[in-house]
Short mmCIF file of C-alpha atoms and ligand atoms in Angstrom, two decimals:
data_model
loop_
_atom_site.label_atom_id
_atom_site.label_comp_id
_atom_site.label_asym_id
_atom_site.label_seq_id
_atom_site.Cartn_x
_atom_site.Cartn_y
_atom_site.Cartn_z
CA MET I 1 58.29 109.80 -135.65
CA ASP I 2 58.59 108.44 -131.72
CA SER I 3 57.86 105.28 -130.38
CA ALA I 4 54.63 106.75 -128.63
CA ARG I 5 52.94 107.80 -132.20
CA THR I 6 54.12 104.89 -133.69
CA GLU I 7 52.63 102.69 -130.99
CA GLY I 8 49.60 104.67 -131.34
CA HIS I 9 49.13 104.75 -135.30
CA ARG I 10 49.96 101.13 -135.01
CA LEU I 11 47.69 100.06 -132.77
CA ASN I 12 44.63 102.47 -133.28
CA ILE I 13 44.67 102.33 -129.48
CA HIS I 14 42.30 102.42 -127.40
CA LEU I 15 42.47 104.05 -123.76
CA ARG I 16 41.20 101.13 -121.76
CA GLU I 17 44.19 99.41 -123.22
CA VAL I 18 47.35 101.54 -122.78
CA LYS I 19 50.12 100.42 -120.93
CA LEU I 20 50.90 104.48 -119.90
CA PRO I 21 54.81 103.15 -120.27
CA ALA I 22 54.43 102.91 -123.97
CA LEU I 23 52.35 106.31 -124.53
CA ARG I 24 54.92 108.59 -123.97
CA ASP I 25 55.07 112.48 -123.83
CA TYR I 26 55.54 114.13 -127.55
CA GLY I 27 55.03 117.53 -129.08
CA GLU I 28 51.28 117.99 -128.42
CA LEU I 29 50.79 115.05 -126.14
CA SER I 30 51.50 114.24 -122.83
CA VAL I 31 50.85 111.46 -120.00
CA PRO I 32 50.93 110.85 -116.42
CA SER I 33 54.72 110.76 -115.51
CA TYR I 34 53.92 109.36 -112.41
CA ASP I 35 53.46 105.63 -110.56
CA ARG I 36 49.63 105.46 -110.99
CA SER I 37 49.45 102.48 -108.83
CA ARG I 38 50.77 104.00 -105.76
CA ILE I 39 48.08 106.44 -105.71
CA SER I 40 45.47 105.96 -103.08
CA VAL I 41 42.28 108.11 -102.84
CA GLY I 42 41.84 111.13 -100.11
CA TRP I 43 39.55 113.12 -102.21
CA ALA I 44 36.22 112.60 -103.18
CA HIS I 45 34.47 114.97 -105.58
CA ILE I 46 30.64 114.40 -106.38
CA GLY I 47 29.09 115.58 -110.04
CA CYS I 48 31.65 113.79 -112.93
CA GLY I 49 31.25 116.18 -115.50
CA ALA I 50 33.60 117.54 -118.16
CA PHE I 51 33.92 120.87 -116.34
CA HIS I 52 35.16 118.61 -112.96
CA ARG I 53 37.46 116.86 -115.07
CA ALA I 54 38.55 119.89 -116.98
CA HIS I 55 39.62 121.76 -113.76
CA GLN I 56 39.60 119.60 -110.09
CA ALA I 57 41.03 116.71 -111.69
CA TYR I 58 43.40 118.92 -114.12
CA ALA I 59 44.82 120.58 -110.76
CA LEU I 60 45.38 117.49 -109.18
CA ASP I 61 47.35 115.86 -112.00
CA THR I 62 49.35 119.10 -112.29
CA LEU I 63 50.39 118.41 -108.19
CA LEU I 64 51.40 114.83 -109.42
CA LYS I 65 53.21 115.65 -112.03
CA ARG I 66 55.18 118.45 -109.81
CA ASN I 67 55.32 116.83 -106.25
CA PHE I 68 54.16 112.70 -106.60
CA GLU I 69 55.06 111.81 -102.88
CA GLU I 70 53.09 115.35 -101.39
CA HIS I 71 49.72 114.33 -103.42
CA ARG I 72 50.12 110.77 -104.01
CA GLY I 73 47.23 110.27 -100.80
CA TRP I 74 45.10 112.70 -102.12
CA GLY I 75 44.09 110.49 -105.43
CA LEU I 76 40.18 111.50 -106.72
CA CYS I 77 37.35 108.85 -106.59
CA ASP I 78 34.89 110.52 -108.96
CA ILE I 79 31.03 110.09 -107.95
CA ASP I 80 27.99 110.50 -109.85
CA ILE I 81 24.44 110.49 -108.22
CA MET I 82 22.85 111.09 -111.60
CA PRO I 83 21.24 108.03 -113.36
CA SER I 84 22.44 109.54 -116.41
CA GLY I 85 26.21 109.90 -114.81
CA ALA I 86 26.40 105.86 -114.73
CA PRO I 87 27.78 105.41 -117.88
CA ILE I 88 30.74 107.97 -117.63
CA CYS I 89 31.63 106.46 -114.14
CA GLU I 90 31.39 103.33 -116.19
CA ALA I 91 33.69 104.71 -119.43
CA LEU I 92 36.17 105.91 -116.08
CA ASN I 93 36.31 102.60 -114.59
CA GLU I 94 37.11 100.70 -118.03
CA GLN I 95 39.96 102.91 -118.56
CA SER I 96 41.30 102.93 -114.70
CA GLY I 97 40.35 106.30 -114.15
CA LEU I 98 42.61 107.44 -117.37
CA TYR I 99 40.90 110.08 -119.88
CA SER I 100 42.38 112.90 -122.51
CA LEU I 101 41.81 116.21 -121.61
CA LEU I 102 41.95 118.66 -125.16
CA GLU I 103 43.11 122.03 -124.26
CA LYS I 104 42.66 124.29 -127.59
CA ASP I 105 43.61 128.02 -128.00
CA ALA I 106 43.29 130.06 -130.49
CA GLY I 107 46.94 129.06 -132.22
CA GLY I 108 46.24 125.44 -131.23
CA GLU I 109 45.90 122.26 -128.96
CA HIS I 110 47.58 119.77 -126.39
CA LEU I 111 45.92 116.78 -125.54
CA ARG I 112 47.36 115.76 -122.23
CA ILE I 113 45.95 111.96 -120.76
CA ILE I 114 45.03 112.82 -116.87
CA GLY I 115 45.56 110.21 -114.44
CA SER I 116 44.64 111.90 -111.06
CA VAL I 117 40.89 109.70 -111.11
CA VAL I 118 41.41 106.30 -109.48
CA GLN I 119 37.84 105.25 -109.32
CA ALA I 120 34.32 106.19 -110.06
CA LEU I 121 31.34 105.15 -108.31
CA SER I 122 27.81 105.92 -109.35
CA THR I 123 25.29 106.03 -106.46
CA THR I 124 22.64 104.53 -108.62
CA ARG I 125 24.40 101.41 -109.05
CA GLU I 126 26.99 101.31 -106.07
CA LEU I 127 25.35 103.08 -103.36
CA ALA I 128 27.22 100.85 -100.73
CA PRO I 129 30.20 101.58 -102.00
CA THR I 130 30.25 105.07 -102.37
CA LEU I 131 28.72 105.48 -98.55
CA SER I 132 32.10 103.41 -97.53
CA LEU I 133 33.98 105.59 -99.33
CA LEU I 134 32.94 108.76 -98.24
CA VAL I 135 32.83 107.82 -94.35
CA SER I 136 36.19 106.17 -94.81
CA PRO I 137 38.73 108.11 -92.80
CA ASN I 138 41.24 108.63 -95.56
CA ILE I 139 38.64 110.91 -97.16
CA LYS I 140 39.82 114.62 -96.40
CA LEU I 141 38.27 116.77 -98.96
CA ILE I 142 34.89 116.46 -100.54
CA THR I 143 34.49 118.93 -103.61
CA LEU I 144 31.44 119.39 -105.84
CA THR I 145 30.19 120.25 -109.17
CA ILE I 146 26.53 119.55 -109.15
CA THR I 147 25.51 122.78 -111.49
CA GLU I 148 23.95 125.58 -109.90
CA GLY I 149 19.85 123.87 -109.56
CA GLY I 150 21.73 120.95 -107.49
CA TYR I 151 21.68 123.36 -104.19
CA TYR I 152 18.10 123.65 -104.33
CA TYR I 153 18.36 126.39 -102.83
CA ASP I 154 16.90 130.25 -103.23
CA SER I 155 19.82 132.66 -102.43
CA ALA I 156 17.42 135.75 -102.73
CA ALA I 157 15.05 134.45 -99.98
CA SER I 158 17.97 132.00 -98.41
CA GLN I 159 15.67 129.09 -98.41
CA LEU I 160 15.92 125.46 -99.26
CA LEU I 161 13.54 124.26 -101.37
CA ALA I 162 12.22 122.04 -99.14
CA ASP I 163 8.91 120.97 -101.16
CA HIS I 164 11.02 119.68 -103.79
CA PRO I 165 10.42 116.49 -104.96
CA ASP I 166 13.97 115.15 -104.82
CA ILE I 167 14.51 116.84 -101.65
CA GLN I 168 11.18 115.41 -100.14
CA SER I 169 12.37 112.03 -101.18
CA ASP I 170 15.58 111.96 -99.63
CA LEU I 171 14.14 113.93 -96.53
CA ALA I 172 11.96 110.38 -96.75
CA GLY I 173 15.12 108.16 -97.18
CA GLY I 174 14.71 106.69 -100.63
CA SER I 175 16.15 103.93 -101.88
CA HIS I 176 18.97 105.87 -103.58
CA PRO I 177 19.76 109.53 -103.01
CA ARG I 178 18.70 112.13 -105.36
CA THR I 179 20.32 114.74 -104.22
CA ALA I 180 23.86 115.66 -103.06
CA LEU I 181 22.26 117.13 -99.99
CA GLY I 182 21.25 113.30 -98.95
CA LEU I 183 23.92 111.78 -99.99
CA LEU I 184 26.43 114.13 -97.54
CA ALA I 185 23.64 114.15 -94.97
CA GLU I 186 23.63 110.14 -94.85
CA ALA I 187 27.88 110.15 -95.33
CA LEU I 188 28.33 112.63 -92.02
CA LYS I 189 25.78 110.77 -90.26
CA GLN I 190 27.83 108.11 -90.40
CA ARG I 191 30.90 109.90 -90.04
CA ARG I 192 29.95 111.72 -86.42
CA ALA I 193 28.34 108.23 -85.40
CA LEU I 194 32.20 106.72 -85.60
CA ASN I 195 33.44 109.52 -84.40
CA ILE I 196 35.28 110.22 -87.76
CA ALA I 197 36.55 113.62 -88.57
CA CYS I 198 34.54 115.61 -91.12
CA PRO I 199 36.31 116.31 -94.30
CA THR I 200 36.03 120.08 -95.80
CA LEU I 201 33.11 120.17 -98.48
CA LEU I 202 34.27 122.33 -101.25
CA SER I 203 31.49 123.40 -103.16
CA CYS I 204 33.16 124.67 -107.20
CA ASP I 205 29.84 125.73 -108.66
CA ASN I 206 29.13 129.00 -110.32
CA LEU I 207 27.35 130.75 -107.22
CA ARG I 208 27.91 133.42 -105.20
CA GLU I 209 29.43 132.45 -101.88
CA ASN I 210 29.11 128.68 -102.87
CA GLY I 211 30.31 127.53 -99.94
CA ARG I 212 28.13 129.42 -97.83
CA VAL I 213 25.17 128.41 -100.40
CA LEU I 214 26.28 124.42 -99.44
CA ARG I 215 26.45 124.99 -96.03
CA ASN I 216 23.30 126.86 -95.96
CA ALA I 217 21.38 124.38 -98.03
CA LEU I 218 22.70 121.18 -95.94
CA ILE I 219 21.95 122.77 -92.96
CA ALA I 220 18.38 123.04 -94.10
CA PHE I 221 18.11 120.03 -95.08
CA CYS I 222 19.75 118.48 -91.71
CA GLU I 223 17.33 120.40 -89.30
CA LEU I 224 14.48 118.75 -91.41
CA LYS I 225 15.97 115.13 -90.95
CA ASP I 226 18.17 115.02 -87.90
CA PRO I 227 18.39 118.13 -86.09
CA ALA I 228 21.28 116.49 -83.99
CA LEU I 229 23.35 116.16 -87.05
CA ALA I 230 22.53 119.71 -88.62
CA THR I 231 24.22 120.72 -85.46
CA TYR I 232 27.03 118.75 -85.89
CA VAL I 233 27.43 119.85 -89.51
CA GLN I 234 27.58 123.89 -88.40
CA GLU I 235 29.90 123.25 -85.62
CA LYS I 236 32.40 120.81 -87.40
CA VAL I 237 32.28 120.54 -91.19
CA ALA I 238 34.33 123.75 -92.87
CA PHE I 239 32.94 125.17 -96.53
CA PRO I 240 35.22 127.42 -98.04
CA ASN I 241 34.12 129.28 -101.09
CA CYS I 242 35.88 129.37 -104.18
CA MET I 243 35.67 130.85 -107.63
CA VAL I 244 36.34 128.26 -111.02
CA ASP I 245 37.03 129.45 -114.02
CA ARG I 246 37.40 126.95 -117.20
CA ILE I 247 35.03 127.19 -120.42
CA THR I 248 34.26 123.47 -121.03
CA PRO I 249 32.36 122.81 -123.78
CA ARG I 250 30.15 119.80 -124.64
CA VAL I 251 33.00 117.26 -125.86
CA THR I 252 31.16 116.50 -129.79
CA ASP I 253 31.35 113.03 -131.76
CA THR I 254 33.38 115.20 -133.86
CA ASP I 255 35.85 116.08 -131.01
CA ARG I 256 35.94 112.61 -130.60
CA ARG I 257 36.73 111.39 -134.02
CA HIS I 258 39.68 113.97 -133.70
CA ILE I 259 41.35 112.63 -130.65
CA ALA I 260 41.07 109.38 -132.52
CA ASP I 261 42.17 110.28 -136.16
CA ARG I 262 45.15 112.70 -135.05
CA TYR I 263 46.46 111.00 -131.53
CA SER I 264 45.38 107.71 -132.66
CA LEU I 265 43.78 107.38 -129.44
CA LYS I 266 40.35 106.09 -128.38
CA ASP I 267 38.63 107.34 -125.75
CA SER I 268 34.78 106.95 -124.21
CA ALA I 269 35.08 109.89 -121.72
CA PRO I 270 37.22 112.46 -123.67
CA VAL I 271 36.82 116.01 -122.23
CA VAL I 272 37.56 119.34 -124.10
CA CYS I 273 38.33 122.68 -122.88
CA GLU I 274 40.15 126.46 -123.38
CA SER I 275 43.60 126.59 -122.23
CA PHE I 276 42.59 129.18 -119.34
CA PHE I 277 42.65 127.56 -115.97
CA GLN I 278 41.71 129.77 -112.95
CA TRP I 279 40.85 128.73 -109.54
CA VAL I 280 40.64 131.04 -106.56
CA ILE I 281 40.15 129.40 -103.29
CA GLU I 282 39.30 130.81 -99.91
CA ASP I 283 42.26 129.03 -97.24
CA ASN I 284 40.14 126.86 -94.90
CA PHE I 285 41.05 123.06 -94.72
CA PRO I 286 41.04 121.86 -91.22
CA LEU I 287 42.11 118.32 -92.34
CA GLY I 288 44.66 119.57 -94.93
CA ARG I 289 44.83 119.85 -98.75
CA PRO I 290 46.79 119.79 -101.91
CA ALA I 291 49.12 122.65 -102.08
CA PHE I 292 46.77 124.08 -104.51
CA GLU I 293 48.58 127.34 -104.87
CA ASN I 294 51.13 125.27 -106.74
CA VAL I 295 49.49 125.14 -109.72
CA PRO I 296 49.47 127.77 -112.53
CA GLY I 297 45.99 129.76 -112.19
CA VAL I 298 45.00 128.86 -108.50
CA ILE I 299 45.12 131.61 -105.96
CA LEU I 300 44.92 131.43 -102.24
CA THR I 301 42.76 134.47 -100.40
CA ARG I 302 41.28 135.24 -97.38
CA ASP I 303 38.00 136.92 -99.43
CA VAL I 304 36.90 134.53 -102.69
CA THR I 305 33.55 137.32 -103.06
CA PRO I 306 35.14 140.43 -105.56
CA TYR I 307 36.32 137.31 -107.49
CA GLU I 308 33.48 135.38 -107.75
CA ASP I 309 31.33 138.27 -108.28
CA MET I 310 33.49 139.41 -111.38
CA LYS I 311 33.75 136.30 -112.80
CA LEU I 312 29.99 135.90 -112.55
CA ARG I 313 28.41 139.01 -113.39
CA LEU I 314 30.96 139.77 -116.41
CA LEU I 315 31.88 136.03 -117.71
CA ASN I 316 28.83 134.01 -116.97
CA ALA I 317 26.26 137.32 -117.49
CA GLY I 318 28.23 137.90 -120.65
CA HIS I 319 27.93 134.33 -121.89
CA SER I 320 24.20 134.60 -121.36
CA GLN I 321 23.74 137.64 -123.36
CA LEU I 322 26.03 136.35 -126.43
CA GLY I 323 23.68 132.38 -125.56
CA TYR I 324 20.42 133.90 -125.76
CA LEU I 325 20.61 136.19 -128.35
CA GLY I 326 22.83 134.61 -130.58
CA HIS I 327 20.86 131.35 -130.53
CA LEU I 328 17.80 133.96 -131.44
CA ALA I 329 20.14 135.60 -134.12
CA GLY I 330 21.02 132.12 -136.13
CA TYR I 331 24.57 131.61 -134.23
CA SER I 332 24.95 127.68 -132.97
CA LEU I 333 28.71 128.76 -131.40
CA ILE I 334 29.76 131.29 -129.11
CA ASP I 335 33.18 131.74 -130.77
CA GLU I 336 31.14 133.45 -134.14
CA VAL I 337 28.44 135.05 -131.83
CA ALA I 338 31.35 137.04 -130.10
CA ARG I 339 33.18 137.92 -133.46
CA ASP I 340 30.62 139.70 -134.58
CA THR I 341 31.00 143.03 -134.12
CA ASP I 342 27.47 143.95 -133.21
CA PHE I 343 27.25 141.03 -130.50
CA ARG I 344 30.77 142.89 -129.34
CA GLN I 345 29.60 146.01 -128.72
CA LEU I 346 26.56 144.64 -126.86
CA LEU I 347 29.07 143.07 -124.63
CA THR I 348 31.24 145.85 -124.19
CA GLN I 349 28.03 148.51 -123.27
CA PHE I 350 26.59 145.93 -120.64
CA TRP I 351 29.97 145.35 -118.94
CA SER I 352 30.77 149.25 -118.92
CA ARG I 353 27.28 150.46 -118.50
CA GLU I 354 25.35 148.00 -115.93
CA VAL I 355 27.90 145.89 -114.40
CA ILE I 356 31.49 147.20 -113.69
CA PRO I 357 30.05 150.65 -111.89
CA PHE I 358 28.82 147.97 -109.44
CA LEU I 359 31.54 145.74 -108.53
CA THR I 360 34.02 146.00 -106.17
CA PRO I 361 37.68 146.32 -106.97
CA VAL I 362 39.75 143.20 -107.08
CA SER I 363 43.46 143.61 -106.11
CA GLY I 364 46.35 143.78 -109.25
CA ILE I 365 43.05 143.17 -112.16
CA SER I 366 41.78 145.70 -114.14
CA PHE I 367 38.17 144.85 -115.05
CA PRO I 368 38.54 146.59 -118.84
CA GLU I 369 41.82 144.53 -119.12
CA TYR I 370 39.76 141.29 -117.95
CA CYS I 371 37.03 141.99 -120.49
CA ASP I 372 39.48 142.24 -123.12
CA THR I 373 40.67 138.86 -122.12
CA LEU I 374 37.14 137.17 -122.02
CA ILE I 375 36.53 138.64 -125.61
CA GLU I 376 39.17 136.79 -126.95
CA ARG I 377 38.37 133.21 -124.95
CA PHE I 378 35.06 133.39 -126.03
CA ALA I 379 35.91 134.33 -129.56
CA ASN I 380 38.47 131.20 -129.58
CA PRO I 381 38.10 130.00 -133.01
CA ASN I 382 38.71 126.34 -132.09
CA LEU I 383 37.07 125.87 -128.83
CA GLY I 384 33.48 125.08 -130.84
CA ASP I 385 31.42 126.31 -127.51
CA GLN I 386 27.67 125.20 -127.81
CA THR I 387 25.37 128.50 -127.88
CA LEU I 388 22.86 126.06 -126.53
CA ARG I 389 25.39 124.61 -123.39
CA ILE I 390 25.34 128.20 -122.58
CA CYS I 391 21.44 128.32 -122.65
CA LEU I 392 20.64 125.36 -120.46
CA ASP I 393 19.05 125.81 -117.15
CA GLY I 394 18.55 129.41 -117.29
CA SER I 395 16.26 129.07 -114.47
CA SER I 396 18.91 128.73 -112.10
CA LYS I 397 21.41 130.31 -113.76
CA ILE I 398 19.76 133.89 -114.93
CA PRO I 399 19.45 134.92 -111.17
CA VAL I 400 22.95 134.67 -110.24
CA PHE I 401 24.98 135.32 -113.43
CA LEU I 402 22.87 138.41 -114.78
CA LEU I 403 19.71 139.45 -111.92
CA PRO I 404 22.60 140.86 -109.25
CA SER I 405 23.57 143.73 -111.81
CA VAL I 406 19.97 144.64 -112.58
CA ARG I 407 19.42 144.85 -109.00
CA ALA I 408 22.54 146.67 -108.04
CA GLY I 409 21.35 149.26 -111.21
CA LEU I 410 17.55 149.88 -110.07
CA ARG I 411 19.44 150.64 -106.98
CA SER I 412 21.50 153.57 -108.39
CA GLY I 413 18.46 154.55 -110.53
CA ALA I 414 21.01 153.69 -113.72
CA SER I 415 20.71 151.88 -116.56
CA ILE I 416 19.20 147.92 -116.73
CA ASP I 417 18.14 148.05 -120.41
CA PHE I 418 20.90 145.37 -120.87
CA GLY I 419 20.22 143.14 -117.92
CA ALA I 420 16.37 143.35 -118.52
CA LEU I 421 17.44 142.58 -122.87
CA CYS I 422 19.04 139.19 -121.57
CA VAL I 423 16.07 138.12 -119.64
CA ALA I 424 13.51 139.43 -122.66
CA ALA I 425 15.96 137.42 -124.97
CA TRP I 426 15.63 134.34 -122.73
CA ILE I 427 11.57 134.86 -122.47
CA ARG I 428 11.78 135.16 -126.17
CA PHE I 429 13.90 131.45 -126.57
CA CYS I 430 11.87 129.39 -123.89
CA SER I 431 9.13 130.13 -126.30
CA GLY I 432 10.74 127.21 -128.37
CA VAL I 433 10.52 128.17 -131.96
CA GLY I 434 12.88 130.12 -133.07
CA GLU I 435 12.99 133.28 -135.28
CA ASN I 436 12.36 131.50 -138.91
CA GLY I 437 10.08 128.93 -137.20
CA GLU I 438 12.72 126.30 -136.07
CA VAL I 439 11.98 124.48 -132.35
CA ILE I 440 14.60 125.29 -130.01
CA PRO I 441 15.09 122.86 -127.49
CA LEU I 442 14.47 123.51 -124.02
CA GLU I 443 16.47 121.47 -121.70
CA ASP I 444 15.78 123.43 -117.47
CA PRO I 445 14.40 121.21 -114.78
CA LEU I 446 11.64 123.71 -115.00
CA SER I 447 11.21 123.55 -118.87
CA ALA I 448 7.32 122.56 -119.16
CA ARG I 449 6.83 125.55 -116.62
CA LEU I 450 9.16 128.13 -118.48
CA ARG I 451 7.56 127.07 -121.79
CA GLU I 452 4.11 127.71 -121.08
CA LEU I 453 4.78 131.27 -119.15
CA ALA I 454 6.76 132.45 -121.88
CA LEU I 455 3.67 131.41 -124.77
CA THR I 456 1.77 133.48 -122.28
CA VAL I 457 4.33 136.73 -122.96
CA LYS I 458 3.88 135.93 -126.74
CA ASN I 459 0.22 135.68 -126.76
CA ASN I 460 -0.15 138.78 -124.52
CA PRO I 461 -0.94 142.60 -125.82
CA GLY I 462 2.15 144.31 -126.05
CA ASN I 463 3.89 141.25 -124.56
CA ASP I 464 3.35 142.14 -120.86
CA ALA I 465 6.56 140.09 -119.34
CA THR I 466 4.49 140.05 -116.22
CA PRO I 467 2.81 136.75 -115.91
CA PHE I 468 6.51 135.31 -116.53
CA LEU I 469 8.43 137.59 -113.96
CA GLN I 470 5.44 136.59 -111.55
CA GLY I 471 4.94 133.25 -112.18
CA LEU I 472 9.32 132.34 -111.33
CA PRO I 473 9.50 133.90 -107.86
CA VAL I 474 12.31 131.28 -107.70
CA VAL I 475 14.41 133.00 -109.87
CA PHE I 476 13.11 136.90 -110.40
CA GLY I 477 11.80 137.59 -106.22
CA GLU I 478 10.72 140.84 -105.78
CA LEU I 479 12.03 141.96 -109.08
CA ALA I 480 8.58 140.64 -110.15
CA THR I 481 6.97 143.24 -108.96
CA ALA I 482 9.72 146.42 -109.54
CA SER I 483 7.43 148.23 -112.54
CA THR I 484 11.00 149.51 -113.93
CA PHE I 485 12.36 146.21 -114.43
CA ILE I 486 8.85 144.98 -115.55
CA ASP I 487 8.44 147.67 -118.25
CA ALA I 488 12.04 147.27 -119.52
CA VAL I 489 11.73 143.78 -119.94
CA SER I 490 8.16 143.82 -121.60
CA HIS I 491 9.74 146.29 -123.86
CA TRP I 492 12.42 144.35 -125.20
CA THR I 493 10.27 141.31 -125.29
CA ARG I 494 8.20 143.16 -127.85
CA LEU I 495 10.84 143.92 -129.59
CA LEU I 496 12.98 141.06 -130.14
CA TYR I 497 9.34 139.52 -131.45
CA ALA I 498 8.64 142.42 -134.10
CA ARG I 499 11.91 142.94 -135.28
CA GLY I 500 13.86 139.80 -134.33
CA ALA I 501 17.13 139.56 -132.72
CA ARG I 502 19.69 141.52 -134.43
CA LYS I 503 17.51 144.78 -134.70
CA THR I 504 16.67 144.72 -130.99
CA LEU I 505 19.92 144.65 -130.34
CA ARG I 506 21.30 147.09 -132.67
CA SER I 507 18.57 149.36 -131.49
CA LEU I 508 20.16 149.08 -127.93
CA ILE I 509 24.16 149.15 -129.20
CA GLN I 510 23.39 152.23 -131.61
CA ARG I 511 20.85 154.41 -129.14
CA ARG I 512 22.53 158.34 -128.36
CA ASP I 513 20.51 159.28 -125.45
CA TRP I 514 23.20 157.62 -123.16
CA ALA I 515 25.39 160.21 -121.07
CA GLY I 516 29.16 160.40 -121.20
CA GLU I 517 31.78 157.97 -122.06
CA PHE I 518 32.44 154.40 -121.18
CA TRP I 519 35.00 152.17 -121.53
CA GLY I 520 33.34 150.42 -124.59
CA ASP I 521 33.49 153.73 -126.51
CA LYS I 522 37.16 153.94 -125.69
CA THR I 523 38.30 150.58 -126.71
CA GLY I 524 35.97 150.24 -129.30
CA PRO I 525 38.21 149.84 -132.09
CA ALA I 526 39.96 147.63 -130.77
CA LEU I 527 37.16 145.37 -129.64
CA GLY I 528 35.35 146.10 -133.31
C1 LIG H 601 28.84 129.49 -118.64
C2 LIG H 601 29.58 128.63 -117.80
O1 LIG H 601 26.83 127.57 -118.08
C3 LIG H 601 27.09 128.90 -118.32
O2 LIG H 601 26.68 129.39 -118.68
O3 LIG H 601 28.57 130.49 -118.60
O4 LIG H 601 29.71 127.25 -117.74
C4 LIG H 601 31.49 129.13 -117.91
O5 LIG H 601 31.36 128.41 -119.18
C5 LIG H 601 32.18 128.51 -117.34
O6 LIG H 601 31.38 129.12 -115.93
C6 LIG H 601 33.64 128.92 -117.41
O7 LIG H 601 34.41 128.91 -116.33
#
């Protein structure tokens, strides 16, 4: 047995005590091979969650391993603005930024200690140091993973949610920024005053044209706060779009115990993810960038939108289908849902009938093959991704992941039943009580409103979904008055209440009146 494993077993080591040279790569464990003391911060990231640490921080770690001298000035400082993010910042700092990333695929797992994060700052505790870092000329790139709702932007209406209490608080100059927009506006204001060039702002959230959304939201925020700053942002700041992809479940105590037992490592900030990694980035970085093209899985391109549409409408909307219906059908893990034949049929029919026909082709990618890979990824039995993780924040995910396909279907007179069934499942889910009377925990900034509206639908004659659809203009926009959509959602909600999730989805996938062949039929046996 090699020294690392022996040492680990003997010491039952905690990452905060690890001396890296003592912990060498062995089989399933790899560690930073570079001299971390020579890394300086050049990249700030807002949102210290697991996704960022499975994605951007992983990409930089790969580059530091490959070409240390070129990248040692790009070290990451992770910033969190949520009070709930303070403990993770503390845990990372105690471990001098180190954490373990457990990559899992169907064949096994690999544990990798990531060394690219130099420091973590929580604005609730360390606002002044955060601002001075963001204003420093060393910072040439600021990336964000602040969730779809973190932009306070209604994409369908193209407007900032200016009345939102968090935005109002930041406009009024509250003691601590509640939004990333407020924090960024303050940092850019100071940079402008000091005549320091603007870093590139790269949104890494699951939004269509995430760079454009960030730009529009930030400019709209600045217009209300400081119009001269709005003009400056408009003229001086680059906001490339990018598409990010790596399934990253919530870390559980079981994962922590597993890392401690199998690798003899205690880690207060571990991350679990699949081994798949993809990052498609628009190449627009005026102050330079790490050599992202050298990270396997990264594509630099001029137009990210076809990749975004493909990923959001196939992967993320597919997840929503499995999440809501799967949860109602009694599943707590996505891989179990994805191995259920009825649900596989649901996915393949949904994709082939209601999504793929409306996607712009992506050079070098066959959508059916992409979907086959998605099914394999969803069905990864080692990952332990939770249906409840997928079901959280529906009010900001459904409009981005699902409704663009519904709109495209309505425009062309095609079927929208799979989309409508997913919305119906969300409404049924939001009632807060499952099919066997169990409580469904709702995690969404709008949870109280969602529950109230969903209960109105539950108690409506015929489960008419109109109050839910019309009560959430930010989610449904003009769809709330589209009678075909209202009728379809009401129909599926009624069936979900009358028959339950499984029978309802069977009645859709076994429907006999579909016209023509579709990809799901052709590949049925392989997927069944
Ligand atoms: C998921 C995503 O949140 C969701 O609903 O679909 O978190 C998904 O796992 C990632 O976007 C994968 O890249």
